[in-house]
C-alpha cells in the first residue's frame, strides 16, 4: 500500500531549482527567505512541524538522492551529532554566523564596505561567484545579502549531502537549525498552552 | 506468537517526520511538533520507520 503522492511531495524540485538559479543570478537567493519564514510561521501560528513533516523540499531532495539513488551508506548517525549539545550548539553557531552575514550586508548598505561577489562555503572557503552578479537596481547591499544568504543555503546543502552520504539520507534533519528551532518553538508553545489549561 | 511493534525514543526524537512518510499503515504522527507518536494498534512491525529514522531512535520491541 503506497501513499498517494501529493503536490507537496514535489517541492524538492523547487529546492533544486533554487540552487541552480543562484548559480546564474545571485539575486534569486532572496527567494530562500521563504524557507526561513514559512517553517517559523507554521511553528509559531499552528504550533507544529508540518513544514518538516510535509513540505520541506530540501529534506525530500536528500531522501531522493540518498534513498532512491542510493548515494548513502545508510549507517546510524554517531550519538554526539544527535545529542542536544551538538544540535543546540550548531543552532547557536548557525545564528551567530547568520548575524555576522547580516552585519556584513549592513556595512555594504551603509557604504562602509565594498561588495564581495563571493560565495563562502562552510564559513571558510571563498568561491568566486562574480558571473552570477549582473548589477542591482538598488544598493549593492541587496546583492551582498544575496551572496551571504546563498552561502548559507549552499553550505547547509553541502553539509547535508555529506552526512547523507556518510549516514542516513536525511541525516541533515537531525541537526538542521530550522528543524531544531521549529521543534523548540513547538515545545515552548506546548508548555505555555498546557499551563493555561 | 510474539509480535513486534515500533517504539520511539521520545526524548531523542527531532520531530522531522521522516518516519511518517514511509509507514505503510499511516500509523505515525508528530502531534504539536514535539516528537513522533506511533499508534501501536495499527503498527505491523515492518521496520520501515526504523530504517528511515535519521536519528536511528526507533526500535522494534517484542510485545506479548
Ligand atoms: S529538519 Fe530541516 S531539512 Fe529536515 S525537513 Fe525540517 S527544515 Fe527540512
Ligand atoms: S514498524 Fe512499520 S507499521 Fe510500524 S510504525 Fe514503523 S513503518 Fe509503520
Ligand atoms: S524519523 Fe525519527 S527523529 Fe524523525 S520524527 Fe520519526 S522518530 Fe523522530
GROMACS .gro file of C-alpha atoms and ligand atoms in nm:
model
  285
    1UNK     CA    1   0.000   0.000   0.000
    2UNK     CA    2   0.168   0.314  -0.113
    3UNK     CA    3   0.071   0.661  -0.004
    4UNK     CA    4  -0.055   0.870  -0.291
    5UNK     CA    5   0.179   1.148  -0.393
    6UNK     CA    6   0.058   1.494  -0.312
    7UNK     CA    7   0.159   1.823  -0.469
    8UNK     CA    8   0.396   1.893  -0.183
    9UNK     CA    9   0.591   1.576  -0.248
   10UNK     CA   10   0.744   1.756  -0.543
   11UNK     CA   11   0.880   2.055  -0.355
   12UNK     CA   12   1.229   1.911  -0.392
   13UNK     CA   13   1.213   2.042  -0.747
   14UNK     CA   14   1.179   2.393  -0.607
   15UNK     CA   15   1.479   2.339  -0.378
   16UNK     CA   16   1.690   2.214  -0.662
   17UNK     CA   17   1.579   2.496  -0.891
   18UNK     CA   18   1.671   2.745  -0.621
   19UNK     CA   19   2.029   2.621  -0.605
   20UNK     CA   20   2.059   2.626  -0.982
   21UNK     CA   21   1.911   2.975  -1.022
   22UNK     CA   22   2.160   3.114  -0.772
   23UNK     CA   23   2.434   2.990  -0.997
   24UNK     CA   24   2.311   3.213  -1.277
   25UNK     CA   25   2.178   3.515  -1.095
   26UNK     CA   26   2.260   3.560  -0.732
   27UNK     CA   27   1.959   3.781  -0.668
   28UNK     CA   28   1.738   3.470  -0.678
   29UNK     CA   29   1.895   3.387  -0.342
   30UNK     CA   30   1.640   3.619  -0.184
   31UNK     CA   31   1.371   3.360  -0.256
   32UNK     CA   32   1.537   3.141   0.006
   33UNK     CA   33   1.379   3.359   0.273
   34UNK     CA   34   1.065   3.153   0.219
   35UNK     CA   35   1.249   2.852   0.363
   36UNK     CA   36   1.311   3.064   0.671
   37UNK     CA   37   0.984   3.233   0.731
   38UNK     CA   38   0.738   2.961   0.630
   39UNK     CA   39   0.861   2.699   0.880
   40UNK     CA   40   0.882   2.961   1.154
   41UNK     CA   41   0.536   3.093   1.077
   42UNK     CA   42   0.388   2.743   1.081
   43UNK     CA   43   0.558   2.667   1.411
   44UNK     CA   44   0.455   2.994   1.572
   45UNK     CA   45   0.098   3.010   1.441
   46UNK     CA   46  -0.001   2.646   1.413
   47UNK     CA   47   0.237   2.504   1.672
   48UNK     CA   48   0.350   2.209   1.465
   49UNK     CA   49   0.628   2.095   1.237
   50UNK     CA   50   0.418   2.049   0.925
   51UNK     CA   51   0.696   2.217   0.730
   52UNK     CA   52   0.945   1.944   0.815
   53UNK     CA   53   0.685   1.670   0.814
   54UNK     CA   54   0.536   1.755   0.477
   55UNK     CA   55   0.669   2.045   0.277
   56UNK     CA   56   1.044   2.073   0.316
   57UNK     CA   57   1.192   2.032  -0.032
   58UNK     CA   58   1.545   2.005   0.095
   59UNK     CA   59   1.460   1.703   0.309
   60UNK     CA   60   1.288   1.547   0.009
   61UNK     CA   61   1.595   1.608  -0.202
   62UNK     CA   62   1.810   1.418   0.046
   63UNK     CA   63   1.556   1.133   0.064
   64UNK     CA   64   1.557   1.112  -0.311
   65UNK     CA   65   1.932   1.125  -0.371
   66UNK     CA   66   2.025   0.917  -0.066
   67UNK     CA   67   1.730   0.681  -0.078
   68UNK     CA   68   1.611   0.633  -0.434
   69UNK     CA   69   1.951   0.692  -0.596
   70UNK     CA   70   2.126   0.509  -0.315
   71UNK     CA   71   2.403   0.761  -0.255
   72UNK     CA   72   2.404   0.693   0.117
   73UNK     CA   73   2.574   0.435   0.336
   74UNK     CA   74   2.254   0.419   0.542
   75UNK     CA   75   2.451   0.385   0.863
   76UNK     CA   76   2.349   0.513   1.205
   77UNK     CA   77   2.447   0.868   1.282
   78UNK     CA   78   2.705   0.899   1.564
   79UNK     CA   79   2.549   0.963   1.902
   80UNK     CA   80   2.716   1.300   1.951
   81UNK     CA   81   2.551   1.451   1.643
   82UNK     CA   82   2.205   1.376   1.775
   83UNK     CA   83   2.290   1.491   2.125
   84UNK     CA   84   2.123   1.807   2.248
   85UNK     CA   85   2.461   1.973   2.297
   86UNK     CA   86   2.552   1.941   1.935
   87UNK     CA   87   2.208   2.026   1.799
   88UNK     CA   88   2.164   2.338   2.010
   89UNK     CA   89   2.530   2.429   1.975
   90UNK     CA   90   2.502   2.410   1.599
   91UNK     CA   91   2.186   2.620   1.608
   92UNK     CA   92   2.367   2.891   1.803
   93UNK     CA   93   2.673   2.876   1.578
   94UNK     CA   94   2.448   2.898   1.274
   95UNK     CA   95   2.276   3.205   1.411
   96UNK     CA   96   2.596   3.380   1.505
   97UNK     CA   97   2.722   3.328   1.152
   98UNK     CA   98   2.388   3.443   1.017
   99UNK     CA   99   2.404   3.768   1.210
  100UNK     CA  100   2.761   3.826   1.101
  101UNK     CA  101   2.636   3.789   0.747
  102UNK     CA  102   2.360   4.042   0.814
  103UNK     CA  103   2.613   4.278   0.969
  104UNK     CA  104   2.832   4.247   0.663
  105UNK     CA  105   2.531   4.324   0.445
  106UNK     CA  106   2.460   4.631   0.655
  107UNK     CA  107   2.816   4.754   0.611
  108UNK     CA  108   2.779   4.731   0.234
  109UNK     CA  109   2.442   4.907   0.254
  110UNK     CA  110   2.596   5.182   0.458
  111UNK     CA  111   2.880   5.215   0.211
  112UNK     CA  112   3.146   5.124   0.465
  113UNK     CA  113   3.247   4.819   0.267
  114UNK     CA  114   3.260   4.715  -0.096
  115UNK     CA  115   3.051   4.433  -0.236
  116UNK     CA  116   3.226   4.099  -0.219
  117UNK     CA  117   3.099   3.888  -0.507
  118UNK     CA  118   3.191   3.560  -0.343
  119UNK     CA  119   3.001   3.265  -0.201
  120UNK     CA  120   3.153   3.148   0.124
  121UNK     CA  121   3.134   2.774   0.165
  122UNK     CA  122   3.142   2.620   0.513
  123UNK     CA  123   3.209   2.969   0.656
  124UNK     CA  124   3.565   2.942   0.531
  125UNK     CA  125   3.617   2.888   0.162
  126UNK     CA  126   3.554   3.186  -0.061
  127UNK     CA  127   3.437   3.075  -0.402
  128UNK     CA  128   3.441   3.327  -0.687
  129UNK     CA  129   3.083   3.378  -0.800
  130UNK     CA  130   3.101   3.705  -0.995
  131UNK     CA  131   2.936   3.558  -1.307
  132UNK     CA  132   2.606   3.543  -1.122
  133UNK     CA  133   2.613   3.913  -1.049
  134UNK     CA  134   2.466   4.142  -1.310
  135UNK     CA  135   2.423   4.453  -1.101
  136UNK     CA  136   2.125   4.561  -0.896
  137UNK     CA  137   1.882   4.846  -0.931
  138UNK     CA  138   1.919   4.942  -0.569
  139UNK     CA  139   2.208   4.931  -0.330
  140UNK     CA  140   2.496   4.688  -0.352
  141UNK     CA  141   2.375   4.569  -0.014
  142UNK     CA  142   2.088   4.391  -0.189
  143UNK     CA  143   2.340   4.181  -0.376
  144UNK     CA  144   2.559   4.140  -0.068
  145UNK     CA  145   2.268   3.987   0.120
  146UNK     CA  146   2.202   3.756  -0.175
  147UNK     CA  147   2.562   3.635  -0.174
  148UNK     CA  148   2.553   3.588   0.202
  149UNK     CA  149   2.222   3.408   0.202
  150UNK     CA  150   2.319   3.185  -0.087
  151UNK     CA  151   2.635   3.096   0.107
  152UNK     CA  152   2.420   2.981   0.399
  153UNK     CA  153   2.197   2.775   0.172
  154UNK     CA  154   2.485   2.621  -0.021
  155UNK     CA  155   2.680   2.543   0.294
  156UNK     CA  156   2.388   2.366   0.455
  157UNK     CA  157   2.324   2.174   0.135
  158UNK     CA  158   2.685   2.062   0.116
  159UNK     CA  159   2.686   1.956   0.482
  160UNK     CA  160   2.355   1.781   0.424
  161UNK     CA  161   2.487   1.587   0.127
  162UNK     CA  162   2.800   1.495   0.323
  163UNK     CA  163   2.608   1.348   0.615
  164UNK     CA  164   2.361   1.194   0.369
  165UNK     CA  165   2.648   1.002   0.210
  166UNK     CA  166   2.807   0.902   0.542
  167UNK     CA  167   2.495   0.819   0.741
  168UNK     CA  168   2.125   0.802   0.657
  169UNK     CA  169   1.975   1.001   0.367
  170UNK     CA  170   1.810   1.262   0.585
  171UNK     CA  171   2.081   1.290   0.850
  172UNK     CA  172   2.079   1.666   0.796
  173UNK     CA  173   1.736   1.676   0.960
  174UNK     CA  174   1.893   1.565   1.288
  175UNK     CA  175   2.097   1.884   1.324
  176UNK     CA  176   1.922   2.117   1.077
  177UNK     CA  177   1.895   2.455   1.254
  178UNK     CA  178   1.550   2.519   1.114
  179UNK     CA  179   1.432   2.181   1.236
  180UNK     CA  180   1.583   2.232   1.580
  181UNK     CA  181   1.438   2.581   1.607
  182UNK     CA  182   1.086   2.485   1.498
  183UNK     CA  183   1.091   2.195   1.744
  184UNK     CA  184   1.200   2.436   2.020
  185UNK     CA  185   0.919   2.675   1.934
  186UNK     CA  186   0.668   2.390   1.937
  187UNK     CA  187   0.797   2.270   2.272
  188UNK     CA  188   0.779   2.620   2.418
  189UNK     CA  189   0.429   2.671   2.282
  190UNK     CA  190   0.317   2.343   2.429
  191UNK     CA  191   0.447   2.434   2.772
  192UNK     CA  192   0.264   2.766   2.767
  193UNK     CA  193  -0.064   2.622   2.638
  194UNK     CA  194  -0.062   2.337   2.889
  195UNK     CA  195  -0.006   2.592   3.165
  196UNK     CA  196  -0.311   2.786   3.054
  197UNK     CA  197  -0.536   2.485   3.080
  198UNK     CA  198   0.312  -1.553   1.890
  199UNK     CA  199   0.543  -1.268   1.974
  200UNK     CA  200   0.460  -0.960   1.775
  201UNK     CA  201   0.691  -0.673   1.708
  202UNK     CA  202   0.590  -0.312   1.737
  203UNK     CA  203   0.783   0.006   1.671
  204UNK     CA  204   0.878   0.224   1.968
  205UNK     CA  205   1.022   0.577   1.955
  206UNK     CA  206   1.279   0.707   2.200
  207UNK     CA  207   1.078   1.021   2.264
  208UNK     CA  208   1.348   1.225   2.432
  209UNK     CA  209   1.583   1.198   2.136
  210UNK     CA  210   1.325   1.247   1.861
  211UNK     CA  211   1.391   1.555   1.645
  212UNK     CA  212   1.033   1.557   1.511
  213UNK     CA  213   1.148   1.565   1.149
  214UNK     CA  214   0.871   1.330   1.048
  215UNK     CA  215   1.080   1.125   0.806
  216UNK     CA  216   0.916   0.819   0.961
  217UNK     CA  217   0.563   0.939   0.875
  218UNK     CA  218   0.618   0.915   0.503
  219UNK     CA  219   0.749   0.560   0.493
  220UNK     CA  220   0.494   0.391   0.717
  221UNK     CA  221   0.270   0.167   0.504
  222UNK     CA  222  -0.007   0.179   0.763
  223UNK     CA  223  -0.001   0.553   0.825
  224UNK     CA  224   0.034   0.495   1.196
  225UNK     CA  225   0.280   0.772   1.278
  226UNK     CA  226   0.204   1.134   1.363
  227UNK     CA  227   0.408   1.415   1.516
  228UNK     CA  228   0.149   1.592   1.730
  229UNK     CA  229   0.237   1.954   1.813
  230UNK     CA  230   0.577   1.913   1.651
  231UNK     CA  231   0.739   1.768   1.960
  232UNK     CA  232   0.803   1.401   1.893
  233UNK     CA  233   0.670   1.114   1.686
  234UNK     CA  234   0.387   0.901   1.820
  235UNK     CA  235   0.315   0.554   1.685
  236UNK     CA  236  -0.029   0.405   1.702
  237UNK     CA  237   0.064   0.064   1.830
  238UNK     CA  238  -0.272  -0.087   1.747
  239UNK     CA  239  -0.208  -0.036   1.379
  240UNK     CA  240   0.167  -0.095   1.365
  241UNK     CA  241   0.258  -0.417   1.187
  242UNK     CA  242   0.623  -0.410   1.289
  243UNK     CA  243   0.752  -0.391   0.934
  244UNK     CA  244   1.053  -0.188   1.044
  245UNK     CA  245   1.043   0.064   0.761
  246UNK     CA  246   1.042   0.357   1.003
  247UNK     CA  247   1.332   0.202   1.195
  248UNK     CA  248   1.543   0.204   0.881
  249UNK     CA  249   1.436   0.552   0.776
  250UNK     CA  250   1.473   0.746   1.102
  251UNK     CA  251   1.785   0.963   1.050
  252UNK     CA  252   1.850   0.970   1.423
  253UNK     CA  253   1.805   0.590   1.449
  254UNK     CA  254   1.589   0.615   1.756
  255UNK     CA  255   1.303   0.385   1.660
  256UNK     CA  256   1.334   0.023   1.758
  257UNK     CA  257   1.118  -0.283   1.723
  258UNK     CA  258   1.003  -0.416   2.056
  259UNK     CA  259   0.860  -0.758   2.114
  260UNK     CA  260   0.514  -0.740   2.266
  261UNK     CA  261   0.306  -1.009   2.435
  262LIG     S1  262   1.482   1.932   0.966
  262LIG    FE1  263   1.546   2.089   0.817
  262LIG     S2  264   1.592   1.978   0.628
  262LIG    FE2  265   1.478   1.839   0.762
  262LIG     S3  266   1.266   1.861   0.699
  262LIG    FE3  267   1.299   2.007   0.866
  262LIG     S4  268   1.360   2.202   0.772
  262LIG    FE4  269   1.378   2.039   0.619
  263LIG     S1  270   0.714  -0.066   1.203
  263LIG    FE1  271   0.613  -0.038   1.002
  263LIG     S2  272   0.393  -0.027   1.051
  263LIG    FE2  273   0.504   0.003   1.244
  263LIG     S3  274   0.518   0.226   1.262
  263LIG    FE3  275   0.707   0.155   1.163
  263LIG     S4  276   0.668   0.172   0.944
  263LIG    FE4  277   0.468   0.184   1.047
  264LIG     S1  278   1.216   0.990   1.184
  264LIG    FE1  279   1.298   0.955   1.393
  264LIG     S2  280   1.361   1.158   1.466
  264LIG    FE2  281   1.227   1.189   1.289
  264LIG     S3  282   1.020   1.216   1.376
  264LIG    FE3  283   1.044   0.998   1.326
  264LIG     S4  284   1.119   0.906   1.517
  264LIG    FE4  285   1.151   1.125   1.536
   0.00000   0.00000   0.00000
